[in-house]
Coordinates of C-alpha atoms and ligand atoms in Angstrom, one line a residue:
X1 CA 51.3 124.2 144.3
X2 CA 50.8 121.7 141.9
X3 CA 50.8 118.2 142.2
X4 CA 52.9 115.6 140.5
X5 CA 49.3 113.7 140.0
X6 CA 48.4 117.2 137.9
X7 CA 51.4 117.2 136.1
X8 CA 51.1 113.5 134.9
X9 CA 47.2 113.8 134.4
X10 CA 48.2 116.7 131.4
X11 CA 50.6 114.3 129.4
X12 CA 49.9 112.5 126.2
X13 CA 50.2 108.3 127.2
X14 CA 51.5 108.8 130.8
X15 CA 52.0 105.1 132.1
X16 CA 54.1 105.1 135.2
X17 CA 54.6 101.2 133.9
X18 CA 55.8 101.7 130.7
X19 CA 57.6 105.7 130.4
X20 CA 60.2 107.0 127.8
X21 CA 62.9 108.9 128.8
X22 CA 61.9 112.0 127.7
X23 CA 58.3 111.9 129.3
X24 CA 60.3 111.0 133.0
X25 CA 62.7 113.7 132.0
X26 CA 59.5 115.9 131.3
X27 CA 58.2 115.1 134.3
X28 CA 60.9 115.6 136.9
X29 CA 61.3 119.3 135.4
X30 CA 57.9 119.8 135.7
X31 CA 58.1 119.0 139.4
X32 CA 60.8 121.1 140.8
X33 CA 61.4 123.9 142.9
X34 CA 64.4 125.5 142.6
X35 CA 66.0 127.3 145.8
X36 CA 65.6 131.6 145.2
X37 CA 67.5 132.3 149.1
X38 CA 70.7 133.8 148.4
X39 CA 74.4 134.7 150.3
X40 CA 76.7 137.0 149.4
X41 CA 80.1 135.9 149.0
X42 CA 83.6 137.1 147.8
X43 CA 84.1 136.9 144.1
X44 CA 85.9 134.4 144.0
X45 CA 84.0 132.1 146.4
X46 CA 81.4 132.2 143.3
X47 CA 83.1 129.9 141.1
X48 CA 80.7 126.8 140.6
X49 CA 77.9 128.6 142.5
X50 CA 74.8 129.9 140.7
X51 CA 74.3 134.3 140.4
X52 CA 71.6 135.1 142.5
X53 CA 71.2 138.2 140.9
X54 CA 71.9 140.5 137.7
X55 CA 74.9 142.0 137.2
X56 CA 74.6 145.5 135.7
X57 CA 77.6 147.4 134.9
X58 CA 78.5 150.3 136.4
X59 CA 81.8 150.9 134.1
X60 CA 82.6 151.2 130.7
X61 CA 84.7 148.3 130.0
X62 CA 87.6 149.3 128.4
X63 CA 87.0 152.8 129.9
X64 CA 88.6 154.3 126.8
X65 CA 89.7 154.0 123.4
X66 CA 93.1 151.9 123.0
X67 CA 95.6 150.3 121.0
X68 CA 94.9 146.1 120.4
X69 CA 98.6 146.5 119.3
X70 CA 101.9 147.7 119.6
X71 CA 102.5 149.9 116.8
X72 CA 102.0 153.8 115.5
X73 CA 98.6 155.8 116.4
X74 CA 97.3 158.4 113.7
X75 CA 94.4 159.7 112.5
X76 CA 93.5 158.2 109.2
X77 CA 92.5 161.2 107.4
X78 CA 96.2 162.0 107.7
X79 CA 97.5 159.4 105.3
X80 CA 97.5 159.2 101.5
X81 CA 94.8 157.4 99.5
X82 CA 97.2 155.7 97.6
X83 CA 101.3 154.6 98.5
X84 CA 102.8 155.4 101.8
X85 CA 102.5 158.1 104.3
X86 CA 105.4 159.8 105.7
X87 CA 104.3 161.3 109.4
X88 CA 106.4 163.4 112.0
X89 CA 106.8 161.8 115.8
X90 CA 105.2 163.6 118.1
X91 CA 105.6 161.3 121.2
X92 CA 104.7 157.7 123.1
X93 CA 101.9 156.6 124.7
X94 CA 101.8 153.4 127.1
X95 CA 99.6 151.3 129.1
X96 CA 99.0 153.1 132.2
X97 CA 100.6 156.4 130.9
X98 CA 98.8 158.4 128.2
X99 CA 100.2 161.1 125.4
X100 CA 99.2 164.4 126.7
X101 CA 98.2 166.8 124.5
X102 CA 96.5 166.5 120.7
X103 CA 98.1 164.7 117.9
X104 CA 98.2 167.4 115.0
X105 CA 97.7 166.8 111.0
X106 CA 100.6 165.1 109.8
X107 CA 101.7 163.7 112.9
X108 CA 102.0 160.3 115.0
X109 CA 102.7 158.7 118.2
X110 CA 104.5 155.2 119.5
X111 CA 101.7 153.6 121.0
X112 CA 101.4 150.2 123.2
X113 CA 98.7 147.9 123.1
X114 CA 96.2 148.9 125.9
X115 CA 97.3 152.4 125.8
X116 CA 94.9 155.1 125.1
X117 CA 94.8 156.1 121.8
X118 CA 95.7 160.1 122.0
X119 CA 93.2 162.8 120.9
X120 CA 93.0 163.1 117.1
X121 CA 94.2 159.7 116.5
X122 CA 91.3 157.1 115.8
X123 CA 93.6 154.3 114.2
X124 CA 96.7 151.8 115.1
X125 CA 99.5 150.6 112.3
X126 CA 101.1 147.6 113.8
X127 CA 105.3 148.3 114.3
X128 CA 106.3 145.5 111.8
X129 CA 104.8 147.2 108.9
X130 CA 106.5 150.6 109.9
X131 CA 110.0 152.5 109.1
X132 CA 110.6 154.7 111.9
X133 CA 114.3 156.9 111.4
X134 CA 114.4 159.6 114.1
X135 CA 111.7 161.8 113.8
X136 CA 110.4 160.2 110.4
X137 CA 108.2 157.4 110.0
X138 CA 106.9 155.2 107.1
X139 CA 103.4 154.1 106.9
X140 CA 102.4 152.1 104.2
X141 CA 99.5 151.7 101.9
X142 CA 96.7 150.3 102.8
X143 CA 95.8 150.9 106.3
X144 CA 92.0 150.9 106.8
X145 CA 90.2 153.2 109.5
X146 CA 89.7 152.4 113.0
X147 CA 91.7 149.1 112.7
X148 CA 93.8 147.7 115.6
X149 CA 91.9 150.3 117.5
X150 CA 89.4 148.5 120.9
X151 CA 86.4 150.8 121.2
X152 CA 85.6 152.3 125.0
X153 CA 82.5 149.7 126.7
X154 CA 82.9 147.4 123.6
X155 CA 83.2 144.4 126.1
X156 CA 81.0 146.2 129.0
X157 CA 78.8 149.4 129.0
X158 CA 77.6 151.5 131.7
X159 CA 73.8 150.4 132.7
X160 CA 74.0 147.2 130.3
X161 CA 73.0 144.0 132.7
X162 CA 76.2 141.3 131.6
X163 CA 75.0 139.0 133.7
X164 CA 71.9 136.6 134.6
X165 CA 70.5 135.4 137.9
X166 CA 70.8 131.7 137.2
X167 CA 74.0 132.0 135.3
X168 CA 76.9 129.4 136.4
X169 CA 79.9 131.4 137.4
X170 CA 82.6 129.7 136.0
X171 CA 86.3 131.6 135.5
X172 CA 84.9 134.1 132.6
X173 CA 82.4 135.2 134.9
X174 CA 84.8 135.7 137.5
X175 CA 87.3 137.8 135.7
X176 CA 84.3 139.4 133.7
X177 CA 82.8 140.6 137.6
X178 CA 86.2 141.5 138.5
X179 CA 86.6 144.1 135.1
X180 CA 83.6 145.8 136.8
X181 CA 85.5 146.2 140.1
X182 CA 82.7 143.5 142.4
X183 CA 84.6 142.0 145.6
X184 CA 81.7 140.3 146.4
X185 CA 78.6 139.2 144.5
X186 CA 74.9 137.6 145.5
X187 CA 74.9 133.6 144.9
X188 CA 72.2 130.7 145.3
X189 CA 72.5 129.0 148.9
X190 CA 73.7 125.4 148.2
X191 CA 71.7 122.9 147.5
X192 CA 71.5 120.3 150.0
X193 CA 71.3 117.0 149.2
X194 CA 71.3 114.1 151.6
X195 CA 71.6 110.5 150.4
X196 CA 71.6 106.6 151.6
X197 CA 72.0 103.1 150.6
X198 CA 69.3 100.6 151.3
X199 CA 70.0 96.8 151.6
X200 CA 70.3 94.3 154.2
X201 CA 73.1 92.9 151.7
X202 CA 75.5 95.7 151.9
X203 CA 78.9 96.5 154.2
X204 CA 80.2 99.7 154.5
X205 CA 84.2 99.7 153.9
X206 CA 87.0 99.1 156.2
X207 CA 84.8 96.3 158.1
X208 CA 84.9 92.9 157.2
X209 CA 82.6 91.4 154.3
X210 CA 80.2 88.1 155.6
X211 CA 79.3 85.7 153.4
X212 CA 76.4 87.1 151.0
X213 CA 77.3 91.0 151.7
X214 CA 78.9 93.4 149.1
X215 CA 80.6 96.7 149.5
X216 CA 78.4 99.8 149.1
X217 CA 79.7 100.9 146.3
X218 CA 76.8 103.9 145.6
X219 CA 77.5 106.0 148.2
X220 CA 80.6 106.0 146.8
X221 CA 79.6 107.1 143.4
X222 CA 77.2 109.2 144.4
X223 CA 79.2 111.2 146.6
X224 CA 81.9 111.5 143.8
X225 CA 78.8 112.8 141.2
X226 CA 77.3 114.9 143.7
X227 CA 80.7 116.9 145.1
X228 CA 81.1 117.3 141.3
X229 CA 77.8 119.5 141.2
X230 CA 78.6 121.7 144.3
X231 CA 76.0 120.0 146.3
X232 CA 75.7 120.4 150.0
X233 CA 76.1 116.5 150.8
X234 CA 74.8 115.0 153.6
X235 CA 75.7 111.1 153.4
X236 CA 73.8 109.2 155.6
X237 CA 75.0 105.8 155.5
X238 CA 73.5 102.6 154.5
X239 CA 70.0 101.8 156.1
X240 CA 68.4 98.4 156.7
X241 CA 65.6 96.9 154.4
X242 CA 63.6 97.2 157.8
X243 CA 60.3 99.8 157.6
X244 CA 61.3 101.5 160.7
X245 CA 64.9 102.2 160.0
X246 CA 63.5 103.4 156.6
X247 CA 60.6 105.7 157.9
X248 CA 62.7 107.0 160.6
X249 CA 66.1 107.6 157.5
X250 CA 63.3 109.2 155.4
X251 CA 62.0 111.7 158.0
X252 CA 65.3 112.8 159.2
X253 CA 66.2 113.7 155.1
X254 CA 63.0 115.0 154.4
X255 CA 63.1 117.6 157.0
X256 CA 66.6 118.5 156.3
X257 CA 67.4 118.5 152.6
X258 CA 66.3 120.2 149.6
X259 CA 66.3 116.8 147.5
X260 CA 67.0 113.1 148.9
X261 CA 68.3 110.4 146.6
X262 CA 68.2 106.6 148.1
X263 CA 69.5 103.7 145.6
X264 CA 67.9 100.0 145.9
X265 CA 64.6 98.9 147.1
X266 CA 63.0 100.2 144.5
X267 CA 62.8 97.1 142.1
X268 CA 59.4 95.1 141.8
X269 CA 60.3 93.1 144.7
X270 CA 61.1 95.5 147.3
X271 CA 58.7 98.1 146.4
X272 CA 55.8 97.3 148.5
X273 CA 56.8 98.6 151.8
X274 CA 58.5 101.7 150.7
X275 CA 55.9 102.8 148.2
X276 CA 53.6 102.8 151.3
X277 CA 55.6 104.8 153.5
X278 CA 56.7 107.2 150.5
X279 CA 52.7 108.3 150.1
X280 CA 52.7 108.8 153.3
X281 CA 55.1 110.8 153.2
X282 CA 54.5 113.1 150.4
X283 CA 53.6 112.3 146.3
X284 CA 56.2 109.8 145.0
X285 CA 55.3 108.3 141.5
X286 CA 57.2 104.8 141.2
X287 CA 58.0 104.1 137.3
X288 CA 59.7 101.5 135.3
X289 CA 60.9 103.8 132.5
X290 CA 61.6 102.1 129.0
X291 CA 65.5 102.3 129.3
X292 CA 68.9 100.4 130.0
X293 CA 70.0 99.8 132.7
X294 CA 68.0 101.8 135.4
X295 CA 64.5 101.0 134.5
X296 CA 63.0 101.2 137.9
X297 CA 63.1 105.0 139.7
X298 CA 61.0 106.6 141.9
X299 CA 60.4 110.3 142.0
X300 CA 58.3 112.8 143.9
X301 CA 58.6 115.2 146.8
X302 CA 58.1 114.1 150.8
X303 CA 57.9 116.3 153.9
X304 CA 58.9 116.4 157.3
X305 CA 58.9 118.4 160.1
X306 CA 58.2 121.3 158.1
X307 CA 60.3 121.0 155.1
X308 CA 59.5 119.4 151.6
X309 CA 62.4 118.0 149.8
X310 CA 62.8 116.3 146.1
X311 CA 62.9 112.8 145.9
X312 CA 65.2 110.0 143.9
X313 CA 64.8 106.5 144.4
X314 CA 67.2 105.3 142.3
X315 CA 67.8 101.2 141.8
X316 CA 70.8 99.6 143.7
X317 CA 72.5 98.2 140.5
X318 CA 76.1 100.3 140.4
X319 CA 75.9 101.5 136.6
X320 CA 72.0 101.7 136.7
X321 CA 72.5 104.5 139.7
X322 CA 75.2 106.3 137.7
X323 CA 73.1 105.8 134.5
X324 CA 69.9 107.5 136.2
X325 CA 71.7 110.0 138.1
X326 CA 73.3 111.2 134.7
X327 CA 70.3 111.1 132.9
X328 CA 67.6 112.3 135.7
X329 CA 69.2 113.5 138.6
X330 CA 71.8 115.8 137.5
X331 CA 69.8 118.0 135.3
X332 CA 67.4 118.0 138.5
X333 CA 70.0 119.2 140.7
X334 CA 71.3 122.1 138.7
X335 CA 67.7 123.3 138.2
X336 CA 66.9 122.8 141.5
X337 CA 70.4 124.8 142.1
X338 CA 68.6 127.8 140.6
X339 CA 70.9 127.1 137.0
X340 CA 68.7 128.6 134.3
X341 CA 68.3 127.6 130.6
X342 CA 69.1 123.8 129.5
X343 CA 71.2 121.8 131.7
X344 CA 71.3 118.8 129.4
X345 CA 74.1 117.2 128.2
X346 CA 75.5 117.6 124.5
X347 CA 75.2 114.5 122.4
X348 CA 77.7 114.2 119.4
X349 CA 77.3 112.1 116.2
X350 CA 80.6 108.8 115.4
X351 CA 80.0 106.2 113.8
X352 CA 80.6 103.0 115.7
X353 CA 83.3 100.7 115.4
X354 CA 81.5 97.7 116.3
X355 CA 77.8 96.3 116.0
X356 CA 76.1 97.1 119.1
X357 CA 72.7 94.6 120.2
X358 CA 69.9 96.0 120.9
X359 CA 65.4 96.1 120.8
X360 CA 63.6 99.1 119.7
X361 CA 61.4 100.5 122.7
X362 CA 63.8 101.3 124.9
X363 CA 66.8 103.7 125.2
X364 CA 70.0 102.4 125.7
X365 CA 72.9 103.7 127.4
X366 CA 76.0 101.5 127.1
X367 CA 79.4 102.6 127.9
X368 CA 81.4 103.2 125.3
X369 CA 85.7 104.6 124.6
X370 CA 85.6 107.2 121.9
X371 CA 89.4 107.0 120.3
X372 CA 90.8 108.9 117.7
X373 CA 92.4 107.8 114.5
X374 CA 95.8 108.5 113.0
X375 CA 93.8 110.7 110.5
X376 CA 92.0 112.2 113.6
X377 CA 89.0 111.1 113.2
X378 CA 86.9 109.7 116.1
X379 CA 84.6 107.0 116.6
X380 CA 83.2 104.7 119.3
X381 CA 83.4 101.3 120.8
X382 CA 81.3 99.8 123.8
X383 CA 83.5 99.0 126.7
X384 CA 82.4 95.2 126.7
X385 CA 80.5 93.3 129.3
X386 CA 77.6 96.1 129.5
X387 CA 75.7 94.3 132.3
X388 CA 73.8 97.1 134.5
X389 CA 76.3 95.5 138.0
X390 CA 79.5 96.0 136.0
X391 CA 80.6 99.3 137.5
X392 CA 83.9 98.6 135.5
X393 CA 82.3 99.4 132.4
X394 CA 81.6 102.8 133.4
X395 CA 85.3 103.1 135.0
X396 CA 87.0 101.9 131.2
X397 CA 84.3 104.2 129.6
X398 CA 85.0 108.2 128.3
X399 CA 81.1 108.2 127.1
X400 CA 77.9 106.9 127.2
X401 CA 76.4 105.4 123.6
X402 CA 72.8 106.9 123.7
X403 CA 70.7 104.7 121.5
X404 CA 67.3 106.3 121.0
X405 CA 64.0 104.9 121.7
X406 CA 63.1 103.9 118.6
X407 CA 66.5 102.5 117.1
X408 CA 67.2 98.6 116.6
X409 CA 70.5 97.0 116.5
X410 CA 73.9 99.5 115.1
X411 CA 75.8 97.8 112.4
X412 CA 79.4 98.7 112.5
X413 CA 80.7 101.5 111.1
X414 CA 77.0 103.3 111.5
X415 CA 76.3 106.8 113.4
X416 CA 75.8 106.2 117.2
X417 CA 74.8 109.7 119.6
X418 CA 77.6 110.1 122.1
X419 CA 77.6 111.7 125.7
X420 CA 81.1 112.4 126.5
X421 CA 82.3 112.0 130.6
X422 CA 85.2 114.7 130.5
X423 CA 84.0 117.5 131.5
X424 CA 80.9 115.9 133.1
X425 CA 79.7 117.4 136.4
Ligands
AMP501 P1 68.0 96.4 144.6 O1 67.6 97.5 143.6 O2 68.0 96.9 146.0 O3 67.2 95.2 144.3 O4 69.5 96.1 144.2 C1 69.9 95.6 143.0 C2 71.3 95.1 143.0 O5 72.2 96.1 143.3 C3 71.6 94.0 144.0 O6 72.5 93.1 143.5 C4 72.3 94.7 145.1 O7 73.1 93.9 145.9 C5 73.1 95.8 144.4 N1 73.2 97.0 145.2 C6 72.2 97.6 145.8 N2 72.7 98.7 146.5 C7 74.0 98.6 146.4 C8 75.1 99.5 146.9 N3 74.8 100.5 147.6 N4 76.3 99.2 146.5 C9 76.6 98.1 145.7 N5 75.6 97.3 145.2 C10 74.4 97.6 145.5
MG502 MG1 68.0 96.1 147.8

């Protein structure tokens, strides 16, 4: 297995004390192992949950030829090269029921849309276009072959795999394993995830607050980001800035869960202790990455009792644990989910509506409301105070404003890269 020590050794500039985004995001995905156990479940206990295995079809999907409208089916030899086409009735077909029988030269039938298109027939004329009187009816110029007319497996065919293991079954999926007839289907296990709050500072809610305490807000949040993802959550409470209650919190996670998030403690001034009983533990790197707000994060893997689980020490400011989670942790989790392909989040180019601050070396992530104007066009505005312990700026927000690396202060009306929270899991 490799070690997060090999992974880091093999990169350009790796300085735990001064790391990019995109080298921590590097290494994280470098270090993880997804979950490969699966459980079968009904269909449509998949939604959300990752395919564990290929889907092949056993079907042709549709199984024959049919009408994509209501309208006349005829074969297209049948009508004139030039002006209309006068054809003879020779029956209906509908959804469900076919036309017996063989459409001869010179004839056509009513047909529905999903019905089979009868034999001799290969193309559809839509009713609206057609004079039917009795027996009689009208076709007009211009009808070109095989139009209106679905082809048999052109949405599934027999032996073809239409699905990935690693694909996220969302509801096309669903219906799509439904077309083939599945009532139940292979999935990922869950991935479990257990998390806790350190901080002799902090009060969990519905008890009273003493002077100098503070709600926990981050199990909070967490919670909320990691229900989003389909986790399996184990919340563990808050734990006490105390090395025992720490080592013993650590253990229990480690031999339980696939990946362990903790936020606080992890700042320059409460690192010493953990750090020590992390490497005992397992391999946990401890970085202060060149961003805002989050810069301090630990990330390895420890091991307990058997088990070896993931590792996110994220810092115990509100946004920053949001801000890391979105930008670390969730890509992490869907990985480790067994989601294959890029889990990354879109950006999107507006230009902002205000000047925004801000140093080149470091990426930025302030919170931002993208509006619309009466033209409907959109842009973006940061959501005021931006401080990383203003977890209101996240709760006004609909994106983050991803300033790169390199980039120095935005001037208004300039291009900003936007990551949108609707639709965010
Ligand atoms: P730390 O990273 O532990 O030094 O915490 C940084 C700041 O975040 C301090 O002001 C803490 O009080 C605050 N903080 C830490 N954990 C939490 C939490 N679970 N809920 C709310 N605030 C927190
Ligand atoms: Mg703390």
């Amino acid at each position: 297995m490799t070690t997060l020590q090999q992974i880091t050794s093999c990169m350009d500039a790796y300085d735990p004390d001064a790391l990019s985004v995109d080298q921590a995001r590097a290494v994280v995905r470098a270090f993880l192992t997804p979950v490969s156990t699966n459980e079968r479940v009904a269909v449509r206990s998949a939604l959300g949950r990752v395919l564990g295995e290929d889907i092949v079809s056993t079907l042709d999907v549709p199984a024959h030829d049919n009408s994509a409208m209501d309208g006349y089916a005829m074969n297209h030899a049948d009508l004139a090269p030039e002006g209309e086409t006068v054809l003879r009735l020779a029956g209906s077909a509908f959804a469900g029921r076919q036309f017996d029988g063989s459409v001869a030269s010179g004839e056509c039938v009513r047909i529905m849309t999903g019905a089979v298109m009868p034999k001799g027939t290969d193309t559809v004329v839509i009713q609206e276009i057609v004079q039917a009187e009795g027996e009689k009816v009208r076709i007009p110029a211009g009808q070109k072959r095989g139009q209106n007319r679905r082809l048999a497996g052109e949405d599934l065919s027999v032996g073809k795999a239409v699905l990935r293991a690693g694909t996220p079954v969302g509801p096309a999926q669903l219906g799509l394993m439904a077309s083939l007839g599945l009532a139940e289907v292979a999935v990922r296990r869950r991935l479990r995830v257990a998390f806790f709050s350190t901080g002799d500072e902090l009060c969990s809610v519905g008890t009273q607050l003493a002077a100098g305490e503070v709600y926990d807000s981050n199990r909070y949040t967490l919670y909320g980001m990691l229900a989003r993802l389909g986790c399996d959550i184990v919340d563990m409470g808050v734990v006490r800035d105390d090395p025992t209650s720490l080592e013993q919190a650590l253990k229990s996670a480690a031999a339980d869960a696939d990946a362990v998030i903790t936020s606080g403690g992890v700042s320059v001034g409460e690192a010493d202790f953990i750090r020590e009983l992390l490497s005992r533990l397992g391999e946990v790197a401890f970085w202060k990455i060149a961003m805002k707000p989050g810069r301090p994060m630990a990330f390895g893997k420890i091991a307990h009792a058997g088990n070896t689980a993931h590792f996110f020490g994220l810092p115990g400011n509100p946004v920053a644990v949001m801000v890391t989670f979105y930008q670390f942790v969730r890509e992490a989790l869907l990985a480790l989910s067994g989601r294959s392909g890029d889990c990354t989040l879109p950006l999107l180019r507006v230009p902002s509506t205000a000047a925004i601050k801000k140093n080149p070396g470091r990426t930025e992530f302030q919170r931002g409301t993208l509006v619309r104007d009466d033209q409907g066009l959109w842009s973006v505005s940061p959501t005021g105070a931006q401080g990383s312990g203003v977890l209101r700026s996240m709760s006004e927000a609909n994106c983050f404003i991803v300033l790169e690396h390199e980039r120095g202060s935005v001037k208004p009306g300039e291009p900003v890269q936007v990551q949108l929270f609707e639709g965010l899991i």
